[in-house]
CSV table of C-alpha atoms in Angstrom, one decimal:
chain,number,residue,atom,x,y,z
A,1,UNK,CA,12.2,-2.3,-0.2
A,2,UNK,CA,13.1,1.4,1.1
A,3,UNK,CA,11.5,3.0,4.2
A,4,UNK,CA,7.8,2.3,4.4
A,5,UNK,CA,4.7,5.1,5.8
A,6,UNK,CA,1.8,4.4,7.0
A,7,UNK,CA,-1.2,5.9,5.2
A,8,UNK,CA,-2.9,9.1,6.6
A,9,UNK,CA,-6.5,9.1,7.7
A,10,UNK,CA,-7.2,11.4,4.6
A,11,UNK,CA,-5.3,8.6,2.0
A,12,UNK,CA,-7.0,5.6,3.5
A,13,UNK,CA,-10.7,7.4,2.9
A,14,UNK,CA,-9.7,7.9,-0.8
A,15,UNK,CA,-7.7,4.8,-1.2
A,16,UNK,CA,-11.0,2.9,0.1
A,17,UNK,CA,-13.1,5.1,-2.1
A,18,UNK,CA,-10.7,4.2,-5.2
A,19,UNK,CA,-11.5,0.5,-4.3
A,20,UNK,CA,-14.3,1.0,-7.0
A,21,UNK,CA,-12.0,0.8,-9.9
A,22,UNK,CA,-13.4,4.0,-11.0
A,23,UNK,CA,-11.4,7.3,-12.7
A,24,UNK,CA,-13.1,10.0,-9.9
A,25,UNK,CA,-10.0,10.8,-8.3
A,26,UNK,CA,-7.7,10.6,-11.5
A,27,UNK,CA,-6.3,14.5,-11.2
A,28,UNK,CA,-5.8,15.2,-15.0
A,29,UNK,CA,-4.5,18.2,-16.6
A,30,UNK,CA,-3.0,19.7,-20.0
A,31,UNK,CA,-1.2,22.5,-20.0
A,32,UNK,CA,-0.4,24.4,-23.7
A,33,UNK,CA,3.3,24.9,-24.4
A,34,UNK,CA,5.6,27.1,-26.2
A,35,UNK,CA,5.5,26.7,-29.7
A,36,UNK,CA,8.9,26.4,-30.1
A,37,UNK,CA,9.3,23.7,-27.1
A,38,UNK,CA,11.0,20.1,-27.8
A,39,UNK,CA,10.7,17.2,-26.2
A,40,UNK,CA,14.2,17.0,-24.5
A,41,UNK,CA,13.1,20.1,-22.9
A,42,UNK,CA,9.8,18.8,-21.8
A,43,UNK,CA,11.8,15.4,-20.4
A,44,UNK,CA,14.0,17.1,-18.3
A,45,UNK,CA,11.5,19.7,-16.6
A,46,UNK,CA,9.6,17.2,-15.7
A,47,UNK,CA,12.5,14.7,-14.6
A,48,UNK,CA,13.7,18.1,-12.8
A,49,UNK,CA,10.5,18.6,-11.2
A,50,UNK,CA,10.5,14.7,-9.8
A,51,UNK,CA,14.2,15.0,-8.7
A,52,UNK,CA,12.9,17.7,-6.7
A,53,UNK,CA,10.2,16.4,-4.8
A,54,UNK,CA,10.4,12.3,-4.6
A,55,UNK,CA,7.6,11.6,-2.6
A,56,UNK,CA,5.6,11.7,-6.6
A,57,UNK,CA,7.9,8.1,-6.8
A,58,UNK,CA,5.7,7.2,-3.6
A,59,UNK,CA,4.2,3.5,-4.1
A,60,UNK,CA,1.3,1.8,-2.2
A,61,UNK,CA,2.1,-1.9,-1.1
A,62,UNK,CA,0.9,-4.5,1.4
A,63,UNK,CA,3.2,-5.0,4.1
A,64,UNK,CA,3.9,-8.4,5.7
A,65,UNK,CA,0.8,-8.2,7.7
A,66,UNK,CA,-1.6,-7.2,4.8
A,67,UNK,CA,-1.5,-3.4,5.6
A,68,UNK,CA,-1.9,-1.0,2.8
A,69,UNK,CA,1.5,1.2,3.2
A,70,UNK,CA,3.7,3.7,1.3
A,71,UNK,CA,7.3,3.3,-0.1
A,72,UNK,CA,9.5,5.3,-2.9
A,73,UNK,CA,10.7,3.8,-6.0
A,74,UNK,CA,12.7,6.5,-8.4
A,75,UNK,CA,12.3,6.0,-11.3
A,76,UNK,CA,13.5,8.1,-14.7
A,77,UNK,CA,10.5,9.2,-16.8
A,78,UNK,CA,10.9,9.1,-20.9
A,79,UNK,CA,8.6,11.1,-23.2
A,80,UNK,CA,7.5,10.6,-26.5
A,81,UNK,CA,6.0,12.9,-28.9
A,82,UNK,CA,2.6,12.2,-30.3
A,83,UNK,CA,1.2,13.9,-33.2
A,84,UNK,CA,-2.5,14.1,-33.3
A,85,UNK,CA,-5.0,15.4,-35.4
A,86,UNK,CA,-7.1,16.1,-32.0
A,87,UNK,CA,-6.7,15.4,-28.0
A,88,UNK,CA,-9.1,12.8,-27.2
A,89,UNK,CA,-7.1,11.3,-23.8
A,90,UNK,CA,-9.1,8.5,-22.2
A,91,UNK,CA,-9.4,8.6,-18.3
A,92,UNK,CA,-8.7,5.5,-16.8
A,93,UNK,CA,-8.4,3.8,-13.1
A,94,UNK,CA,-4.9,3.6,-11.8
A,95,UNK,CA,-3.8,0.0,-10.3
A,96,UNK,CA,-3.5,0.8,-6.8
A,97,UNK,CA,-0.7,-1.0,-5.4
A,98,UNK,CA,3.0,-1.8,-6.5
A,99,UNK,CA,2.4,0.7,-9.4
A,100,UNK,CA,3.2,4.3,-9.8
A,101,UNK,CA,0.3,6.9,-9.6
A,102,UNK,CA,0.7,8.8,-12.4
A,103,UNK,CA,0.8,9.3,-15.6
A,104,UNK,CA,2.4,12.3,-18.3
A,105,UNK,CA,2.1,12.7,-22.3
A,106,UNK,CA,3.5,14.9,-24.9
A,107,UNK,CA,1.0,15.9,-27.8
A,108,UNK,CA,1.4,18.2,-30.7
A,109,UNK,CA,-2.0,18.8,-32.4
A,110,UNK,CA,-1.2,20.8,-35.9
A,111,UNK,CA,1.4,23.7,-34.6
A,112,UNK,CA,0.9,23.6,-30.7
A,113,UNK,CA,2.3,21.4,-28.1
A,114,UNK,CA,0.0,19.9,-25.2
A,115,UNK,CA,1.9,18.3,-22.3
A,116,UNK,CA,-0.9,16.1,-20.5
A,117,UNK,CA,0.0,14.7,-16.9
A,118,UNK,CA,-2.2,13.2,-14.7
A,119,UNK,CA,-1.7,11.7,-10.9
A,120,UNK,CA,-3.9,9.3,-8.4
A,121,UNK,CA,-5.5,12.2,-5.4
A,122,UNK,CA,-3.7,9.7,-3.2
A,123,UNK,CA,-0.4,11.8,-4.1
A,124,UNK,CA,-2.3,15.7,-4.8
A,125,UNK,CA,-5.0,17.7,-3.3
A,126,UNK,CA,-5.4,20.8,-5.5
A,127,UNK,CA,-2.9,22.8,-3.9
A,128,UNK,CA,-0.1,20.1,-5.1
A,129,UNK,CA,-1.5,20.9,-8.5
A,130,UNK,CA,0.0,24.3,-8.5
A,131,UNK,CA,2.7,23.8,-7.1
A,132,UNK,CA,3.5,21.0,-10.0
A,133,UNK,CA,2.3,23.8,-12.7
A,134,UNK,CA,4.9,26.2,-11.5
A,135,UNK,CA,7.7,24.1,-10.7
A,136,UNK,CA,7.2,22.6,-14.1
A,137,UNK,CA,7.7,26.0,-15.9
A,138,UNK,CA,10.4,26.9,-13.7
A,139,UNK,CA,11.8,24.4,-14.7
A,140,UNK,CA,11.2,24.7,-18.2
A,141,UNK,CA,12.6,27.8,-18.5
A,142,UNK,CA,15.7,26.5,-16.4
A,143,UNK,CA,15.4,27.8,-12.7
A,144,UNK,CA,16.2,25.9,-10.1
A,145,UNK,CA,13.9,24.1,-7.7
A,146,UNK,CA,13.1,24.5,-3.9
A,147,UNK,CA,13.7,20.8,-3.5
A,148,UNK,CA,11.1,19.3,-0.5
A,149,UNK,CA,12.2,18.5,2.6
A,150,UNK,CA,8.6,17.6,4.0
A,151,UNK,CA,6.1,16.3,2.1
A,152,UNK,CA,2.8,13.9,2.6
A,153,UNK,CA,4.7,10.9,3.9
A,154,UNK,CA,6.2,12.5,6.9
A,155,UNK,CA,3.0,14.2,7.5
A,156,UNK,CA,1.4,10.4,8.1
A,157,UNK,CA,4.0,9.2,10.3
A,158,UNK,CA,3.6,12.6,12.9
A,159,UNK,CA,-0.6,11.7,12.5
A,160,UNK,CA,0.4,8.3,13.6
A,161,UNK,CA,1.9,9.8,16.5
A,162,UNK,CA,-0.7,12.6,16.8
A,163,UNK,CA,-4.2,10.1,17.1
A,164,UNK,CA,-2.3,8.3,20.2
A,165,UNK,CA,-2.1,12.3,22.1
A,166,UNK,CA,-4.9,13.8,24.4
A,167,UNK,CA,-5.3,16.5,22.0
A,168,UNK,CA,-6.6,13.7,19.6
A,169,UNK,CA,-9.1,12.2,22.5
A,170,UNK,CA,-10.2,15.8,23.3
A,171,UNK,CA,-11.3,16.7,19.6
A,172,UNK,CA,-13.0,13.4,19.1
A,173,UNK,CA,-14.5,13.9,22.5
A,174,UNK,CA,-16.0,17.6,21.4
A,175,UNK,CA,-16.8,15.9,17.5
A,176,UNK,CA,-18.9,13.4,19.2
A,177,UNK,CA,-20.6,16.3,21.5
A,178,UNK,CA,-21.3,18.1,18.5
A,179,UNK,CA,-22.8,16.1,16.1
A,180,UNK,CA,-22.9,12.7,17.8
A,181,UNK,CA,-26.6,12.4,18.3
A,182,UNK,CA,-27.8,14.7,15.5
A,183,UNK,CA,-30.4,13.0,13.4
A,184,UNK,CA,-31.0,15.1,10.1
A,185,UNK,CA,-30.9,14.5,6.7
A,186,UNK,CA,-28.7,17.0,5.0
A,187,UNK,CA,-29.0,14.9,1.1
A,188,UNK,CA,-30.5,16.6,-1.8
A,189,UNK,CA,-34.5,15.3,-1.5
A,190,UNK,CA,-35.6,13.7,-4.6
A,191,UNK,CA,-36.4,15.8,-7.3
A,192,UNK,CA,-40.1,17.0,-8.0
A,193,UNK,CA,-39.8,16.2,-11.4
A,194,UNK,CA,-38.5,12.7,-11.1
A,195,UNK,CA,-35.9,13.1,-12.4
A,196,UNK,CA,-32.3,11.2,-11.3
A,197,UNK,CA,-30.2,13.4,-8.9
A,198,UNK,CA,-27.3,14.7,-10.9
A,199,UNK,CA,-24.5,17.5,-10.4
A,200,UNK,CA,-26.3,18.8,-13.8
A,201,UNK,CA,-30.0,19.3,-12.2
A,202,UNK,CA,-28.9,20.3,-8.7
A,203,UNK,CA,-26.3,23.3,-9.8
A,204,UNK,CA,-27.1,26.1,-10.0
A,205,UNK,CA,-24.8,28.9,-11.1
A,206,UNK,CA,-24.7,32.0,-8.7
A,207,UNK,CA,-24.0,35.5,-10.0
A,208,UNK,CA,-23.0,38.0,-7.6
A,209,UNK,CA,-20.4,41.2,-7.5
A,210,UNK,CA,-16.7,40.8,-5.4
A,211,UNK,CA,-17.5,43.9,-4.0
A,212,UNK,CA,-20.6,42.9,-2.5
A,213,UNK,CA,-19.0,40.3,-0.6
A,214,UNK,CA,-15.9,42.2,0.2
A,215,UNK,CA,-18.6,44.4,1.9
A,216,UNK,CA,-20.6,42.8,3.5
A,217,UNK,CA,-17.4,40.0,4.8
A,218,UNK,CA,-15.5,43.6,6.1
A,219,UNK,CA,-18.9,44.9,7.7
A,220,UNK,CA,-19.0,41.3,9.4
A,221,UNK,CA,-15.7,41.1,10.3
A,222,UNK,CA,-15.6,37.3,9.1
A,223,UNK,CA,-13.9,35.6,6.0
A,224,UNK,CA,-15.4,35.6,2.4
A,225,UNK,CA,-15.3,31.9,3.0
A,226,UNK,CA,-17.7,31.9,6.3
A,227,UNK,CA,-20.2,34.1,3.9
A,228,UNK,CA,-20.6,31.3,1.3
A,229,UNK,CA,-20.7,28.4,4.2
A,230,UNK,CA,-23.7,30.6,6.2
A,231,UNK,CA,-25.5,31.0,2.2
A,232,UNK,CA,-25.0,27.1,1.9
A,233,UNK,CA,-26.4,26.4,5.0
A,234,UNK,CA,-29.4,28.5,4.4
A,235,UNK,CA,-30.3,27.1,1.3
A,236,UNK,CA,-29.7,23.2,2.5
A,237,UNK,CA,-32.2,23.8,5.5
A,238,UNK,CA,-34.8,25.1,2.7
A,239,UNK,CA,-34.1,22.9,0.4
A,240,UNK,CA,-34.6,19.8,3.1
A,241,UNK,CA,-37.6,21.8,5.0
A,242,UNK,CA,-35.2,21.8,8.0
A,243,UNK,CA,-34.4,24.8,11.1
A,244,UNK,CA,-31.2,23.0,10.7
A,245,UNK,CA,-27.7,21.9,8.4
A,246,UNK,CA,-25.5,19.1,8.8
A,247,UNK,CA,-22.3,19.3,6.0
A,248,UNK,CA,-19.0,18.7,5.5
A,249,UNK,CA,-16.3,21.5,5.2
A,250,UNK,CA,-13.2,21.2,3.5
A,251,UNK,CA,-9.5,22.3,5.0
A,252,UNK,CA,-6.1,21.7,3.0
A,253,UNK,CA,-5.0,21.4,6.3
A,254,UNK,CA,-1.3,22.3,5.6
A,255,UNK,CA,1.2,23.9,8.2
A,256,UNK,CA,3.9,25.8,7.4
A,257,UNK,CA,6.0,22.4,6.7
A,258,UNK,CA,3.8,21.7,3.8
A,259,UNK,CA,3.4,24.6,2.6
A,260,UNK,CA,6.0,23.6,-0.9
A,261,UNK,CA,5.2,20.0,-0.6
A,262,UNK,CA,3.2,17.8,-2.5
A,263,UNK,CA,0.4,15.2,-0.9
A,264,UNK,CA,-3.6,14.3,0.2
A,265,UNK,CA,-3.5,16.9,3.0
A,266,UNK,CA,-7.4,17.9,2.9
A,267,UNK,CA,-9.4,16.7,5.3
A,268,UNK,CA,-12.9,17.5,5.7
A,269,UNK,CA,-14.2,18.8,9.0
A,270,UNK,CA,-18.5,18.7,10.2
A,271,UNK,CA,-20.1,21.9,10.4
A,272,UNK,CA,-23.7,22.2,12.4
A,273,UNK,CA,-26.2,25.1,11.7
Protein backbone atom coordinates (compact mmCIF):
# COMPACT_ATOMS: atom_id res chain seq x y z
CA UNK A 1 0.00 0.00 0.00
CA UNK A 2 1.51 3.58 -0.66
CA UNK A 3 2.02 6.17 2.10
CA UNK A 4 -0.98 6.33 4.46
CA UNK A 5 -2.60 9.97 6.29
CA UNK A 6 -4.43 10.20 8.98
CA UNK A 7 -7.81 11.76 8.67
CA UNK A 8 -8.34 15.49 9.61
CA UNK A 9 -10.76 16.50 12.41
CA UNK A 10 -12.97 17.99 9.64
CA UNK A 11 -12.96 14.32 7.45
CA UNK A 12 -13.59 12.18 10.51
CA UNK A 13 -16.93 14.44 11.35
CA UNK A 14 -18.20 13.79 7.76
CA UNK A 15 -16.82 10.39 7.42
CA UNK A 16 -18.91 9.62 10.79
CA UNK A 17 -21.75 11.50 9.45
CA UNK A 18 -21.56 9.46 6.06
CA UNK A 19 -21.85 6.33 8.33
CA UNK A 20 -25.58 6.66 7.57
CA UNK A 21 -25.38 5.26 4.07
CA UNK A 22 -27.07 8.33 2.97
CA UNK A 23 -26.27 10.59 -0.47
CA UNK A 24 -26.06 14.25 1.75
CA UNK A 25 -22.60 14.72 1.11
CA UNK A 26 -22.46 13.31 -2.56
CA UNK A 27 -21.07 16.78 -4.28
CA UNK A 28 -22.82 16.42 -7.79
CA UNK A 29 -22.54 18.56 -10.75
CA UNK A 30 -23.19 18.80 -14.66
CA UNK A 31 -21.61 21.18 -16.51
CA UNK A 32 -22.98 21.85 -20.39
CA UNK A 33 -20.36 21.42 -23.09
CA UNK A 34 -19.42 22.54 -26.41
CA UNK A 35 -21.52 21.31 -28.99
CA UNK A 36 -18.85 20.28 -31.00
CA UNK A 37 -16.93 18.39 -27.95
CA UNK A 38 -16.04 14.47 -28.32
CA UNK A 39 -15.47 12.20 -25.91
CA UNK A 40 -11.57 11.74 -26.38
CA UNK A 41 -11.50 15.27 -25.52
CA UNK A 42 -13.69 15.00 -22.55
CA UNK A 43 -11.30 11.69 -21.40
CA UNK A 44 -8.25 13.44 -21.41
CA UNK A 45 -9.30 16.85 -19.63
CA UNK A 46 -10.40 15.03 -17.12
CA UNK A 47 -7.48 12.37 -17.01
CA UNK A 48 -5.36 15.77 -17.23
CA UNK A 49 -7.12 17.37 -14.51
CA UNK A 50 -6.41 13.97 -12.12
CA UNK A 51 -2.75 13.77 -13.26
CA UNK A 52 -2.66 17.11 -11.92
CA UNK A 53 -3.75 16.89 -8.55
CA UNK A 54 -3.60 13.00 -7.24
CA UNK A 55 -4.80 13.46 -3.95
CA UNK A 56 -8.69 12.91 -6.08
CA UNK A 57 -7.04 9.00 -6.24
CA UNK A 58 -7.07 9.37 -2.34
CA UNK A 59 -8.67 6.09 -0.70
CA UNK A 60 -10.08 5.52 2.85
CA UNK A 61 -8.87 2.11 4.51
CA UNK A 62 -8.54 0.56 7.88
CA UNK A 63 -5.07 0.31 8.94
CA UNK A 64 -3.69 -2.66 10.94
CA UNK A 65 -5.14 -1.38 14.06
CA UNK A 66 -8.65 -0.64 12.76
CA UNK A 67 -8.12 3.09 12.11
CA UNK A 68 -9.87 4.72 9.37
CA UNK A 69 -6.82 6.28 7.16
CA UNK A 70 -6.03 7.69 3.71
CA UNK A 71 -3.86 6.32 0.88
CA UNK A 72 -3.58 7.02 -3.14
CA UNK A 73 -4.34 4.55 -5.76
CA UNK A 74 -4.00 6.12 -9.53
CA UNK A 75 -5.95 4.96 -11.46
CA UNK A 76 -6.89 5.94 -15.47
CA UNK A 77 -10.53 7.05 -15.90
CA UNK A 78 -12.48 5.80 -19.29
CA UNK A 79 -15.62 7.59 -20.58
CA UNK A 80 -18.45 6.48 -22.36
CA UNK A 81 -20.92 8.38 -24.23
CA UNK A 82 -24.56 8.02 -23.24
CA UNK A 83 -27.35 9.22 -25.37
CA UNK A 84 -30.47 10.12 -23.57
CA UNK A 85 -33.59 11.30 -24.32
CA UNK A 86 -33.47 13.27 -20.75
CA UNK A 87 -30.86 13.53 -17.64
CA UNK A 88 -32.40 11.69 -14.84
CA UNK A 89 -28.86 10.80 -12.76
CA UNK A 90 -29.73 8.86 -9.58
CA UNK A 91 -27.77 10.06 -6.38
CA UNK A 92 -26.39 7.39 -4.56
CA UNK A 93 -24.17 6.64 -1.22
CA UNK A 94 -20.52 6.02 -2.04
CA UNK A 95 -18.85 2.80 -0.32
CA UNK A 96 -16.60 4.38 2.10
CA UNK A 97 -13.51 2.50 2.28
CA UNK A 98 -11.17 0.65 -0.32
CA UNK A 99 -13.24 2.42 -2.99
CA UNK A 100 -12.68 5.59 -4.94
CA UNK A 101 -14.89 8.67 -4.11
CA UNK A 102 -16.08 9.71 -7.11
CA UNK A 103 -17.80 9.33 -9.88
CA UNK A 104 -17.94 11.16 -13.75
CA UNK A 105 -20.42 10.64 -16.92
CA UNK A 106 -20.71 11.77 -20.36
CA UNK A 107 -24.34 12.47 -21.63
CA UNK A 108 -25.64 13.86 -24.85
CA UNK A 109 -29.43 14.72 -24.63
CA UNK A 110 -30.63 15.50 -28.43
CA UNK A 111 -27.71 18.03 -29.72
CA UNK A 112 -25.86 19.08 -26.36
CA UNK A 113 -23.38 17.31 -24.34
CA UNK A 114 -23.65 17.13 -20.35
CA UNK A 115 -20.50 15.94 -18.53
CA UNK A 116 -21.85 14.88 -15.02
CA UNK A 117 -19.08 14.27 -12.19
CA UNK A 118 -19.64 13.90 -8.79
CA UNK A 119 -17.22 13.31 -5.59
CA UNK A 120 -17.66 12.16 -1.67
CA UNK A 121 -17.19 15.93 0.53
CA UNK A 122 -14.52 13.79 2.14
CA UNK A 123 -12.23 14.80 -0.97
CA UNK A 124 -14.13 18.71 -1.81
CA UNK A 125 -15.46 21.54 0.25
CA UNK A 126 -16.99 24.03 -2.32
CA UNK A 127 -14.02 25.79 -3.01
CA UNK A 128 -12.38 22.39 -4.62
CA UNK A 129 -15.46 22.61 -6.76
CA UNK A 130 -14.15 25.46 -8.67
CA UNK A 131 -11.11 24.80 -8.83
CA UNK A 132 -12.21 21.27 -10.60
CA UNK A 133 -14.62 23.48 -13.03
CA UNK A 134 -11.73 25.58 -14.14
CA UNK A 135 -8.97 23.23 -14.36
CA UNK A 136 -11.35 21.03 -16.28
CA UNK A 137 -11.94 23.73 -19.08
CA UNK A 138 -8.44 24.55 -19.04
CA UNK A 139 -7.85 21.64 -19.80
CA UNK A 140 -10.29 21.15 -22.31
CA UNK A 141 -9.22 23.81 -24.29
CA UNK A 142 -5.54 22.43 -23.80
CA UNK A 143 -3.68 24.66 -21.21
CA UNK A 144 -1.59 23.35 -19.00
CA UNK A 145 -2.17 22.74 -15.29
CA UNK A 146 -0.71 24.24 -11.98
CA UNK A 147 -0.07 20.74 -10.83
CA UNK A 148 -0.53 20.58 -6.57
CA UNK A 149 2.08 20.39 -4.54
CA UNK A 150 -0.16 20.53 -1.23
CA UNK A 151 -3.29 19.33 -0.94
CA UNK A 152 -5.77 17.89 1.93
CA UNK A 153 -3.62 14.98 2.92
CA UNK A 154 -0.66 16.96 3.97
CA UNK A 155 -2.90 19.32 5.60
CA UNK A 156 -3.96 16.22 8.13
CA UNK A 157 -0.59 15.13 8.90
CA UNK A 158 0.61 19.11 10.00
CA UNK A 159 -3.06 18.94 12.19
CA UNK A 160 -1.76 15.86 13.65
CA UNK A 161 1.22 17.70 14.68
CA UNK A 162 -0.67 20.90 15.38
CA UNK A 163 -3.47 19.30 18.28
CA UNK A 164 -0.27 18.00 20.28
CA UNK A 165 1.08 22.22 20.43
CA UNK A 166 0.10 24.83 23.21
CA UNK A 167 -1.48 26.89 20.67
CA UNK A 168 -4.00 23.89 20.31
CA UNK A 169 -4.40 23.69 24.41
CA UNK A 170 -4.85 27.53 24.48
CA UNK A 171 -7.80 27.64 21.81
CA UNK A 172 -9.59 24.68 23.45
CA UNK A 173 -8.87 26.41 26.76
CA UNK A 174 -10.66 29.90 25.48
CA UNK A 175 -13.57 27.47 23.35
CA UNK A 176 -14.39 25.96 26.58
CA UNK A 177 -14.35 29.61 28.39
CA UNK A 178 -16.58 30.71 25.80
CA UNK A 179 -19.30 28.50 25.39
CA UNK A 180 -18.49 25.75 27.83
CA UNK A 181 -21.29 26.31 30.31
CA UNK A 182 -23.78 28.04 27.95
CA UNK A 183 -27.15 26.33 28.25
CA UNK A 184 -29.48 27.67 25.27
CA UNK A 185 -31.30 26.20 22.77
CA UNK A 186 -30.40 27.70 19.50
CA UNK A 187 -32.85 24.85 17.20
CA UNK A 188 -35.70 26.00 15.25
CA UNK A 189 -38.85 25.69 17.97
CA UNK A 190 -41.54 23.51 16.59
CA UNK A 191 -43.67 25.07 14.22
CA UNK A 192 -47.10 26.71 15.26
CA UNK A 193 -48.81 25.05 12.75
CA UNK A 194 -47.65 21.60 13.35
CA UNK A 195 -46.22 21.12 10.77
CA UNK A 196 -42.69 18.86 10.35
CA UNK A 197 -39.54 21.16 10.47
CA UNK A 198 -38.18 21.24 6.96
CA UNK A 199 -35.62 23.47 5.01
CA UNK A 200 -38.93 24.20 2.78
CA UNK A 201 -41.06 25.84 5.91
CA UNK A 202 -38.18 27.43 7.71
CA UNK A 203 -36.55 29.47 4.55
CA UNK A 204 -37.31 32.20 3.88
CA UNK A 205 -35.97 34.12 0.96
CA UNK A 206 -34.42 37.70 1.76
CA UNK A 207 -34.46 40.50 -0.70
CA UNK A 208 -32.24 43.32 -0.19
CA UNK A 209 -29.96 45.82 -2.49
CA UNK A 210 -25.74 45.20 -2.71
CA UNK A 211 -25.52 48.64 -2.14
CA UNK A 212 -27.31 48.75 1.00
CA UNK A 213 -24.90 46.44 2.47
CA UNK A 214 -21.92 47.77 0.86
CA UNK A 215 -23.10 50.89 2.90
CA UNK A 216 -23.91 50.15 5.73
CA UNK A 217 -20.57 47.22 5.93
CA UNK A 218 -18.20 50.53 4.86
CA UNK A 219 -20.08 52.87 7.45
CA UNK A 220 -19.30 49.92 10.07
CA UNK A 221 -16.10 49.31 9.02
CA UNK A 222 -16.77 45.41 9.29
CA UNK A 223 -17.18 42.62 6.47
CA UNK A 224 -20.37 42.06 4.43
CA UNK A 225 -20.11 38.63 6.07
CA UNK A 226 -20.20 40.02 9.95
CA UNK A 227 -23.52 41.95 8.66
CA UNK A 228 -25.37 38.69 7.71
CA UNK A 229 -23.96 36.73 10.93
CA UNK A 230 -25.28 39.87 13.44
CA UNK A 231 -28.93 39.64 11.07
CA UNK A 232 -28.85 35.78 11.79
CA UNK A 233 -28.25 36.20 15.25
CA UNK A 234 -30.98 38.61 15.63
CA UNK A 235 -33.52 36.69 14.18
CA UNK A 236 -32.51 33.15 16.05
CA UNK A 237 -32.85 34.97 19.53
CA UNK A 238 -36.50 35.98 18.26
CA UNK A 239 -37.31 33.25 16.78
CA UNK A 240 -36.25 31.06 20.25
CA UNK A 241 -37.58 34.02 22.66
CA UNK A 242 -33.90 34.29 23.71
CA UNK A 243 -31.48 37.75 24.81
CA UNK A 244 -29.05 35.37 23.38
CA UNK A 245 -27.51 32.99 20.05
CA UNK A 246 -25.53 29.99 20.06
CA UNK A 247 -24.52 28.87 16.15
CA UNK A 248 -22.03 27.46 14.16
CA UNK A 249 -19.95 29.52 11.67
CA UNK A 250 -18.32 28.22 8.79
CA UNK A 251 -14.40 28.91 7.69
CA UNK A 252 -12.68 27.13 4.48
CA UNK A 253 -9.92 27.45 6.60
CA UNK A 254 -7.31 27.40 3.78
CA UNK A 255 -3.70 29.12 4.03
CA UNK A 256 -1.86 30.13 1.29
CA UNK A 257 -0.69 26.34 0.75
CA UNK A 258 -4.07 25.39 -0.17
CA UNK A 259 -5.04 27.87 -1.78
CA UNK A 260 -4.94 25.55 -5.61
CA UNK A 261 -5.44 22.42 -3.79
CA UNK A 262 -8.26 20.18 -3.49
CA UNK A 263 -9.71 18.74 -0.03
CA UNK A 264 -12.44 18.96 3.25
CA UNK A 265 -10.71 22.07 4.69
CA UNK A 266 -13.91 23.79 6.29
CA UNK A 267 -14.31 23.65 9.60
CA UNK A 268 -16.92 25.24 11.49
CA UNK A 269 -16.09 27.59 14.41
CA UNK A 270 -18.97 28.62 17.64
CA UNK A 271 -20.16 32.02 17.60
CA UNK A 272 -21.95 33.51 20.93
CA UNK A 273 -24.34 36.57 20.80
Amino acid sequence: MNKCYPLSKSEEGIYISSLSSSDAYNLANIVNLEKNVNVKQVNDALNKVLQAHPYLFTILSNDDEGNVVKHIEVEDIVLTLHEVDQLDIKSLPYELIDKHLYRFGLYKVKEEYYFYFDFHHLLMDGTSIKIFIDDFFLALEGKQLEVEQYNANDYALEEKEELKSKAYEEGKSYYEKLVGDIEIDSTPTEDKLDKDISYDNIRIPLKIKNKQIKALSNKNHVKTSTIFLAGFAYLLSKYNMENAALFLTVNNSRNEKARHSFGSYVKTYPLYI
